[in-house]
Short mmCIF file of C-alpha atoms in Angstrom, two decimals:
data_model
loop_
_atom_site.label_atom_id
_atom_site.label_comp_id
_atom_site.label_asym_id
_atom_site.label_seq_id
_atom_site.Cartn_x
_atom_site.Cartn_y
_atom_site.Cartn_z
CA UNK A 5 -38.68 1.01 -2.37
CA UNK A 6 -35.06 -0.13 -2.70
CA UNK A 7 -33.75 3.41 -2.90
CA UNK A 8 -35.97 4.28 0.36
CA UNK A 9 -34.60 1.21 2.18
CA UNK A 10 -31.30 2.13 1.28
CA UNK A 11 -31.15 5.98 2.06
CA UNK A 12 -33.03 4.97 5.67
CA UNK A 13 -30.07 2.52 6.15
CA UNK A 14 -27.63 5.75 5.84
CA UNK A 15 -29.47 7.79 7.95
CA UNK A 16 -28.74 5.44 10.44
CA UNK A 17 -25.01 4.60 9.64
CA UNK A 18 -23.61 8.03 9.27
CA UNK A 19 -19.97 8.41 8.34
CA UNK A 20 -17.51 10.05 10.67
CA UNK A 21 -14.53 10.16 8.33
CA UNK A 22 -13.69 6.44 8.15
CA UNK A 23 -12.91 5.72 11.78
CA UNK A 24 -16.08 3.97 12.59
CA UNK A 25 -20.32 4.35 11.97
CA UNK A 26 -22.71 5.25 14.75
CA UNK A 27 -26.24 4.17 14.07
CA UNK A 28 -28.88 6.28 16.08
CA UNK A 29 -32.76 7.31 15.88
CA UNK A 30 -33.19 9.29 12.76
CA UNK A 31 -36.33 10.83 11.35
CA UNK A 32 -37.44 9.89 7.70
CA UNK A 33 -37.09 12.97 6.33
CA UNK A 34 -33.87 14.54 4.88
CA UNK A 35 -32.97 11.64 3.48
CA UNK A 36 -32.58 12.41 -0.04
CA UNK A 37 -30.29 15.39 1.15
CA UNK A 38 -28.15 12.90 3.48
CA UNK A 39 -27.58 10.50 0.31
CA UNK A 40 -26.61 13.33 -1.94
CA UNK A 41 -24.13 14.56 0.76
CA UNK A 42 -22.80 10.90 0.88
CA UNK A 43 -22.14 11.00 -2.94
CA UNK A 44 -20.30 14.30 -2.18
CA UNK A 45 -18.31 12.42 0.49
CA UNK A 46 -16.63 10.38 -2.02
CA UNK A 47 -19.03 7.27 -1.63
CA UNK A 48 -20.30 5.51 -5.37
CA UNK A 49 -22.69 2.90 -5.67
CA UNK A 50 -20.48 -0.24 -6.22
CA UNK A 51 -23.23 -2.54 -6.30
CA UNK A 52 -27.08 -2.66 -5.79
CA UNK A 53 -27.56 -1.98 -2.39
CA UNK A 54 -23.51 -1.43 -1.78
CA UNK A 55 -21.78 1.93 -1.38
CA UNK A 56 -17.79 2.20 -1.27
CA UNK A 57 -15.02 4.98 -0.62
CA UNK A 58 -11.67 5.42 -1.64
CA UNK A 59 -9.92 5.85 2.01
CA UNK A 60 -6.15 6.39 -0.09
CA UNK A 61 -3.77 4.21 -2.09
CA UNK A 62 -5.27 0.87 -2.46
CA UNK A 63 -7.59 1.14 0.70
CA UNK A 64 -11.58 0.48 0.25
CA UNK A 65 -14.38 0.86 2.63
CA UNK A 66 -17.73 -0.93 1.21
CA UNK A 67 -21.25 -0.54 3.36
CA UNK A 68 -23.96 -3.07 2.53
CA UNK A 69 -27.33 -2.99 3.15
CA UNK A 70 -29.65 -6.30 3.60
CA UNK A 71 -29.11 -9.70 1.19
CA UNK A 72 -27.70 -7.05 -1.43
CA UNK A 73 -24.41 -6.28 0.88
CA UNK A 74 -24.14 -10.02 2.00
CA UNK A 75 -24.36 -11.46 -1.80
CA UNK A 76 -21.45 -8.71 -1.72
CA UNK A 77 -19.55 -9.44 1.10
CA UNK A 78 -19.38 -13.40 -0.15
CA UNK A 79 -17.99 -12.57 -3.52
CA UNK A 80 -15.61 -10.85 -1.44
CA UNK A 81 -14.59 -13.88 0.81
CA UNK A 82 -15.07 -16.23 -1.73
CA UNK A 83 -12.58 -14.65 -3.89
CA UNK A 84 -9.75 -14.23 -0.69
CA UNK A 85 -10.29 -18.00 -0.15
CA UNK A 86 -9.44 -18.96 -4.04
CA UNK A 87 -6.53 -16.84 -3.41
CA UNK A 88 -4.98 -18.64 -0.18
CA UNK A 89 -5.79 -22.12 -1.53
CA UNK A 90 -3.81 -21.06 -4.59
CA UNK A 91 -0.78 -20.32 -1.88
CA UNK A 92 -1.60 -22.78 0.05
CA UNK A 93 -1.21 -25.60 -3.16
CA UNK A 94 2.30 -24.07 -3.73
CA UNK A 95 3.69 -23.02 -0.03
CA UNK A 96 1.56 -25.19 2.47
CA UNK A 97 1.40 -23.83 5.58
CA UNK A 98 0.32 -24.40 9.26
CA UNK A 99 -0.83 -20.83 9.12
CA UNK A 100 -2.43 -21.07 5.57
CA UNK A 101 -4.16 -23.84 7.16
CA UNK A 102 -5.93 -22.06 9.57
CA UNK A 103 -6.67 -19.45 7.54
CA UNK A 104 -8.41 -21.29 4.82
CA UNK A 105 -10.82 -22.71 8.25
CA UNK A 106 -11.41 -19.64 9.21
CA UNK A 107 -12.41 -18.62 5.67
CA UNK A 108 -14.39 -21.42 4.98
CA UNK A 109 -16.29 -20.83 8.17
CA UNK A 110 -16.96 -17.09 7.80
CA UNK A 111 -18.42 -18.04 3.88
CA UNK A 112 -20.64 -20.73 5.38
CA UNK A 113 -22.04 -17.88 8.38
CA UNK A 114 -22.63 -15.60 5.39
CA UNK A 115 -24.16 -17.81 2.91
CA UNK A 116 -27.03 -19.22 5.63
CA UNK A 117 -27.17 -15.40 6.87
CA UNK A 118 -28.30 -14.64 3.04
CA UNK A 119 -30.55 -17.81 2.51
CA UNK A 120 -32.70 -16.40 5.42
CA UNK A 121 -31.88 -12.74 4.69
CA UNK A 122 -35.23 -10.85 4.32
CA UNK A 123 -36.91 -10.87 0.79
CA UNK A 124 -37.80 -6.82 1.49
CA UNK A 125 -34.66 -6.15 2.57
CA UNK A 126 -36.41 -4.23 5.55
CA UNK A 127 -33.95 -2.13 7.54
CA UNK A 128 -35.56 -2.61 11.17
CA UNK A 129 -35.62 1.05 12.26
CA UNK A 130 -37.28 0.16 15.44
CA UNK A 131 -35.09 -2.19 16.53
CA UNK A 132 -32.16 -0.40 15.72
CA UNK A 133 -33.04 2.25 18.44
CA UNK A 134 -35.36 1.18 20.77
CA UNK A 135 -34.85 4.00 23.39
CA UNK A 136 -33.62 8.06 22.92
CA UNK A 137 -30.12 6.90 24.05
CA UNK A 138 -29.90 4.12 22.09
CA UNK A 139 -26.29 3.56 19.69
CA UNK A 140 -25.03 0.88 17.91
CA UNK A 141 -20.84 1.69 16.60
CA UNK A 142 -19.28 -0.45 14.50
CA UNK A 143 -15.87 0.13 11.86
CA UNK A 144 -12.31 -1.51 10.97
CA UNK A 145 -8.72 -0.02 10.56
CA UNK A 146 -6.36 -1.77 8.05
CA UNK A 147 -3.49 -1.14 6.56
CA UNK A 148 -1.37 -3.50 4.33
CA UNK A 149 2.68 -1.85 3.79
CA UNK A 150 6.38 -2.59 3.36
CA UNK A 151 8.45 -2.21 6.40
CA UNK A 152 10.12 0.08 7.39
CA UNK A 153 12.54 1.13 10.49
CA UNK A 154 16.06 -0.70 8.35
CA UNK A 155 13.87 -4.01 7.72
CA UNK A 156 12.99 -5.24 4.35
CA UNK A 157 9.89 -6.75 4.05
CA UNK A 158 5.80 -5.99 4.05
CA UNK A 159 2.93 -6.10 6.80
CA UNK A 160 -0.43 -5.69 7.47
CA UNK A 161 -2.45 -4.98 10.48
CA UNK A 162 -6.69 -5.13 10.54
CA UNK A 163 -9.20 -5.00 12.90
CA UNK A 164 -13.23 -4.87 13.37
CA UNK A 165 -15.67 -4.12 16.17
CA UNK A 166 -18.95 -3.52 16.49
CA UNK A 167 -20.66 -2.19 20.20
CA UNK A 168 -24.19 -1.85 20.90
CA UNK A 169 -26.32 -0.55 24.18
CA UNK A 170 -29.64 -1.29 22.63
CA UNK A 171 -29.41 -5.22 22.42
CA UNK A 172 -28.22 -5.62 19.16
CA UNK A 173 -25.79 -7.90 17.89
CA UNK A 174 -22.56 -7.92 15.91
CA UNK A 175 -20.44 -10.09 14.07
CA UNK A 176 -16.78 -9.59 13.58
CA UNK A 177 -13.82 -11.04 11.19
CA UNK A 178 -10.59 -10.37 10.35
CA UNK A 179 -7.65 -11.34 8.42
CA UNK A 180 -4.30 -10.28 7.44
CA UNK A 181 -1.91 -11.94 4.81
CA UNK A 182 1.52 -11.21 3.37
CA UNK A 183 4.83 -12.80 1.30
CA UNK A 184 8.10 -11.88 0.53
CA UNK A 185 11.08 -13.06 -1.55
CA UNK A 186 14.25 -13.31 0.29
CA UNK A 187 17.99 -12.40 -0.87
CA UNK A 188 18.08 -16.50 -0.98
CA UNK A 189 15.27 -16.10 -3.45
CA UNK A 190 13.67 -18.40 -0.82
CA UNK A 191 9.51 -17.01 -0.59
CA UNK A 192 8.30 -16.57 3.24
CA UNK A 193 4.77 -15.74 4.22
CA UNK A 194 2.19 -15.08 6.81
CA UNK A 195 -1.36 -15.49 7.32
CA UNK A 196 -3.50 -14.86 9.96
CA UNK A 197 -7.13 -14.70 10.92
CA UNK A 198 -9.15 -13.90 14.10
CA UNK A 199 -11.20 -15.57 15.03
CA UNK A 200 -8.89 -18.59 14.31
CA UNK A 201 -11.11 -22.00 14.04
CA UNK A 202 -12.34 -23.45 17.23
CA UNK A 203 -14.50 -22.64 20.17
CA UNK A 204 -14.06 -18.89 19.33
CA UNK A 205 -16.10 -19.09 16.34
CA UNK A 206 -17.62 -17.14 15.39
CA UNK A 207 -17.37 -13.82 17.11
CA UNK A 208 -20.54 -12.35 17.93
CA UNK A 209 -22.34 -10.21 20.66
CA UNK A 210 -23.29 -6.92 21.33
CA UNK A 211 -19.31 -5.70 22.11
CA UNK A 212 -16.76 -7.58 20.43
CA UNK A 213 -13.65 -7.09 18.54
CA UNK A 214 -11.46 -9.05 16.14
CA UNK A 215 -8.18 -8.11 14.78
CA UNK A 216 -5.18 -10.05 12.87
CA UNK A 217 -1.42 -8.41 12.43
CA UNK A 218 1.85 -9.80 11.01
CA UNK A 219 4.96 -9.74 9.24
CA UNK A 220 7.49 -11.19 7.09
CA UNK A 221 11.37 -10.10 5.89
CA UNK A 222 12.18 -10.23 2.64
CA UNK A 223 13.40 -8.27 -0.72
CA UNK A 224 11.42 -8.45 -3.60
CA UNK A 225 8.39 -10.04 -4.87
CA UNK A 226 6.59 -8.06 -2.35
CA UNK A 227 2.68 -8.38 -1.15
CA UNK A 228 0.44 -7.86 2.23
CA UNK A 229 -3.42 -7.50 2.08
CA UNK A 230 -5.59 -6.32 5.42
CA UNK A 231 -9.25 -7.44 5.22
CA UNK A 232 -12.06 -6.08 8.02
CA UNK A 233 -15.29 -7.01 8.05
CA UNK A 234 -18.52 -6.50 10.51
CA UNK A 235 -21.91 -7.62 9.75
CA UNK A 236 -24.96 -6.93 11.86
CA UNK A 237 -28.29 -9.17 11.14
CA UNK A 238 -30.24 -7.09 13.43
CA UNK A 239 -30.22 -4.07 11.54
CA UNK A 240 -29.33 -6.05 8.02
CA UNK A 241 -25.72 -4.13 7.52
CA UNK A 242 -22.62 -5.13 6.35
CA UNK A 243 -19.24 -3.03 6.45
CA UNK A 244 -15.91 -3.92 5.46
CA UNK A 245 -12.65 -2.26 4.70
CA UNK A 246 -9.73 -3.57 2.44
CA UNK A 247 -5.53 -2.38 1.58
CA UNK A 248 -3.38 -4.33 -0.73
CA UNK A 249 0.02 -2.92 -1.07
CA UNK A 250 2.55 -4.48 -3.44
CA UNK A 251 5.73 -2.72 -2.73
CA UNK A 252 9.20 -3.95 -1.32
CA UNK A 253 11.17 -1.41 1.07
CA UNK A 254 13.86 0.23 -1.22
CA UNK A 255 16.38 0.91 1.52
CA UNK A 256 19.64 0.94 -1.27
CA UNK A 257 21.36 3.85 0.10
CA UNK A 258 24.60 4.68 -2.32
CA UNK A 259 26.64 7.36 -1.78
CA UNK A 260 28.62 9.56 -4.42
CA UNK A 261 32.25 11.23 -2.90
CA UNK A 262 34.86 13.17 -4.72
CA UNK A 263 35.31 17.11 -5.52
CA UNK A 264 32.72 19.32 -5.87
CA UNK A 265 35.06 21.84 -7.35
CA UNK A 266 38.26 21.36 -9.96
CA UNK A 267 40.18 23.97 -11.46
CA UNK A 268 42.08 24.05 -15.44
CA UNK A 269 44.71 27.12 -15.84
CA UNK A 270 45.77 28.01 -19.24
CA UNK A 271 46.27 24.91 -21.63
CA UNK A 272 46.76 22.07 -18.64
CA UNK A 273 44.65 19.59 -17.93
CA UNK A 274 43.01 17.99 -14.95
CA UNK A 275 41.82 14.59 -13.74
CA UNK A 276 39.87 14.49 -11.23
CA UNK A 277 38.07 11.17 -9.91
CA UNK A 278 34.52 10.27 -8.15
CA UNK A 279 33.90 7.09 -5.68
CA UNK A 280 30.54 5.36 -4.71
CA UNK A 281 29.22 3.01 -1.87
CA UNK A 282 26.55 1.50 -0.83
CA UNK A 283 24.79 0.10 1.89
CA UNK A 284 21.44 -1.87 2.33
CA UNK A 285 19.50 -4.60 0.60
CA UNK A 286 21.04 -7.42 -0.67
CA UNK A 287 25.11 -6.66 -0.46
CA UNK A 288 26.52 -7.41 -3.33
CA UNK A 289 26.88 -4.38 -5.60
CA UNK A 290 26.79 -3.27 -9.13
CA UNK A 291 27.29 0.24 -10.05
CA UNK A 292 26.34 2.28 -13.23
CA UNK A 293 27.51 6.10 -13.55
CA UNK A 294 25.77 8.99 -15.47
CA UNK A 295 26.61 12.20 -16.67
CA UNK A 296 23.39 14.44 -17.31
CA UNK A 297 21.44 11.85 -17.50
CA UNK A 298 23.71 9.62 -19.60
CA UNK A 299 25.83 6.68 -19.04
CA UNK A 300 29.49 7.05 -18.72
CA UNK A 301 30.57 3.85 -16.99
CA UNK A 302 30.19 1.17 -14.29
CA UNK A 303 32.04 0.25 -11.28
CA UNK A 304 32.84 1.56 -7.90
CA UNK A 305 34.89 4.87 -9.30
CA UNK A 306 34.38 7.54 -12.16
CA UNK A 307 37.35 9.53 -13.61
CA UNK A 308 37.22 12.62 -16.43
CA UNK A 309 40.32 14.60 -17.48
CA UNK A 310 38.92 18.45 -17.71
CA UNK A 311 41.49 20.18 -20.26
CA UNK A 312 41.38 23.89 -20.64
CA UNK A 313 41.38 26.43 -23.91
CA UNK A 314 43.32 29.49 -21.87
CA UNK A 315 40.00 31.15 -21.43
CA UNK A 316 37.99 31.42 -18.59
CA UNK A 317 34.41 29.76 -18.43
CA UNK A 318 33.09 27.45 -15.89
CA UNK A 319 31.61 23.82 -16.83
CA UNK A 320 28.89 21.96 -14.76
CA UNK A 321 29.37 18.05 -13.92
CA UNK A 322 26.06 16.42 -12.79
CA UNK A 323 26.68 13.39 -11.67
CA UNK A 324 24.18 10.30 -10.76
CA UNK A 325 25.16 6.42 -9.79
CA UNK A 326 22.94 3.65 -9.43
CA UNK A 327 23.36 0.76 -7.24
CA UNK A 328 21.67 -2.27 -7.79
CA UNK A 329 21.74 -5.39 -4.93
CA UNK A 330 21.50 -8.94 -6.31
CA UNK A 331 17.84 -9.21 -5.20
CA UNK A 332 17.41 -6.16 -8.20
CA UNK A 333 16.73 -3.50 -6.16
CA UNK A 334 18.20 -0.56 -6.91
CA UNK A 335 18.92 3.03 -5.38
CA UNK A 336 20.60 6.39 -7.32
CA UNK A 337 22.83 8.99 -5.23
CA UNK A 338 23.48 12.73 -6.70
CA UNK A 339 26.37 14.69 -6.86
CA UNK A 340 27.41 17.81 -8.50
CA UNK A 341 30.98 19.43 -9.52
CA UNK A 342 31.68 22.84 -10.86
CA UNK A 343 35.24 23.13 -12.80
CA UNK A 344 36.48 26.78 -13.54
CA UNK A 345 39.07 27.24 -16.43
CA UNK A 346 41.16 30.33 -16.31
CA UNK A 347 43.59 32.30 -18.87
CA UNK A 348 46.82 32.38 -18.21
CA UNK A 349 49.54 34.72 -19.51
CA UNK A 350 51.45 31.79 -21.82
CA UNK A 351 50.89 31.67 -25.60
CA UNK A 352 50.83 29.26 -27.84
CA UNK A 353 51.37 28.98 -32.24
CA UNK A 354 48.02 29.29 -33.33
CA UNK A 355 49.19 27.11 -36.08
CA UNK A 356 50.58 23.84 -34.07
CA UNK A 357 48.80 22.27 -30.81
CA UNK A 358 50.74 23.25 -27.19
CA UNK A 359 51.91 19.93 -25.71
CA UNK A 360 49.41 20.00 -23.09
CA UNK A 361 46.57 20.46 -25.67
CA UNK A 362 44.55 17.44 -26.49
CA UNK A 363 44.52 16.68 -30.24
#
């Protein structure tokens, strides 16, 4: 019975490629074949009752079905809240505040939504299309990222809707969180949520839309975290999407100059001399140098003195140089040299070393 209530619920919420669900009239046959080309999709059974999909990098979409996807869905918010009281104990906030509310509130809606949830688990196919033109649409965009565009610093931007012609109703959440470490090692962060708490809670109704956005500057320590969510009693459905991302904006750009070609006649020898800058991230530079891969000093310059044999060959300098800002980010520039040593027509003893030899 479960597996029938749960392929019935598919063949009403068919995926279109992660930009939203469309529920409409569906026949009960061809279901097994529309829950083995859901597998093949990329969706896995999480959960009894839940189904989720990789979207990319640290990006989730879960679909619940009936008191299984809402005992999901408040693991889910139970865990977020732990998490912002935790930030909220060390960096209290207006904003975290709110949040926590608004948290708090959506748990509550869920956990009396699953205390009356039905014990069958019945997916009302009836009522979810009560006429030929019936739809019900319903999905979420997040994304959670560092900035970008010469700021340092992480975002994330989420939002939910659900829209119905056939008289079914919707609810929507949203939330969007992030923190950064600034070059004054002081941490900033944002939080917000929508609906906020107030006379706007909660969100529900047969077109509505929630969404949350923000950002904060900073240099390391990086985090942002988008969370969507819709949930639809009438037809006993629950769909969320997550992205976490962790990364800081390495925008270190150093930059190698000097020659990219030295020539060595005869016995003489050459020095020739390399420079590196830097700009971005934290100022305040430190510089390490490499030579094929392996260190050959520190600082803002790099010299070698080339010497020749009086024979001609040609030797390969491949140069790197790493910057690193006092926030510890760090960035490497390239930069290769060819030197060309020619024979000239002066001898030397073979016996003692010519004066511009190197003993």
């Amino acid at each position: 019975m479960k597996r029938r209530i749960f392929v019935a619920a598919f063949a009403l919420c068919l995926s279109l490629a992660g930009q939203g669900h469309q529920a409409l009239a569906a026949e009960d046959k061809g279901q097994n074949d529309l829950y083995d080309q859901l597998i093949k999709e990329g969706w896995t059974v999480a959960a009894p009752g839940v189904l989720q999909r990789n979207l990319g990098p640290n990006k989730v979409e879960t679909l619940g079905f009936g008191a299984d996807g809402l005992r999901f869905k408040l693991e889910e918010l139970k865990n977020q809240l732990a998490f912002l009281r935790e930030e909220y104990r060390h960096r209290p906030t207006a904003e975290l505040r709110r949040s926590i509310r608004s948290q708090r509130a959506e748990i509550e809606r869920t956990r009396a939504a699953l205390e009356t949830a039905s014990v069958t688990d019945e997916l009302d196919v009836e009522k979810a299309a009560s006429g030929i033109d019936c739809t019900i649409k319903y999905g979420a965009h997040v994304d959670a990222f560092p900035l970008s565009g010469g700021s340092q610093g992480v975002g994330a931007t989420t939002d939910s809707y659900f829209n119905s012609n056939c008289g079914q109703t919707g609810e929507v959440y949203a939330h969007a969180y992030g923190k950064a470490t600034g070059a004054d090692n002081v941490i900033r962060t944002f939080s917000k949520s929508d609906p906020t708490t107030g006379p706007s809670l909660p969100r529900i109704g047969g077109n509505v839309t929630a969404s949350a956005t923000g950002t904060v500057l900073g240099v390391k320590d990086c985090y942002s975290y988008s969370f969507a969510t819709m949930t639809s009693y009438d037809i006993n459905v629950t769909y969320s999407q997550s992205s976490t991302n962790y990364t800081c904006p390495v925008q270190i750009t150093p930059t190698i100059t000097g020659p990219t070609l030295g020539l060595v006649s005869g016995y003489n020898c050459q020095t020739y001399t390399w420079s590196v800058s830097a700009t971005g991230g934290a100022p305040g530079y430190t510089y390490t140098w490499y030579r094929d891969g392996s260190q050959v000093g520190t600082g803002t310059s790099y010299s070698q003195t080339f010497c020749g044999g009086n024979y001609a060959w040609t030797e390969y300098v491949n140069l790197s140089a790493t910057a690193r800002d006092t926030a510890g980010q760090t960035g490497t520039d390239t930069h290769n040299a060819t030197i060309r040593y020619s024979a000239t027509t002066s001898t030397c003893d073979p016996y003692k070393f010519c004066p511009q030899e190197p003993l």
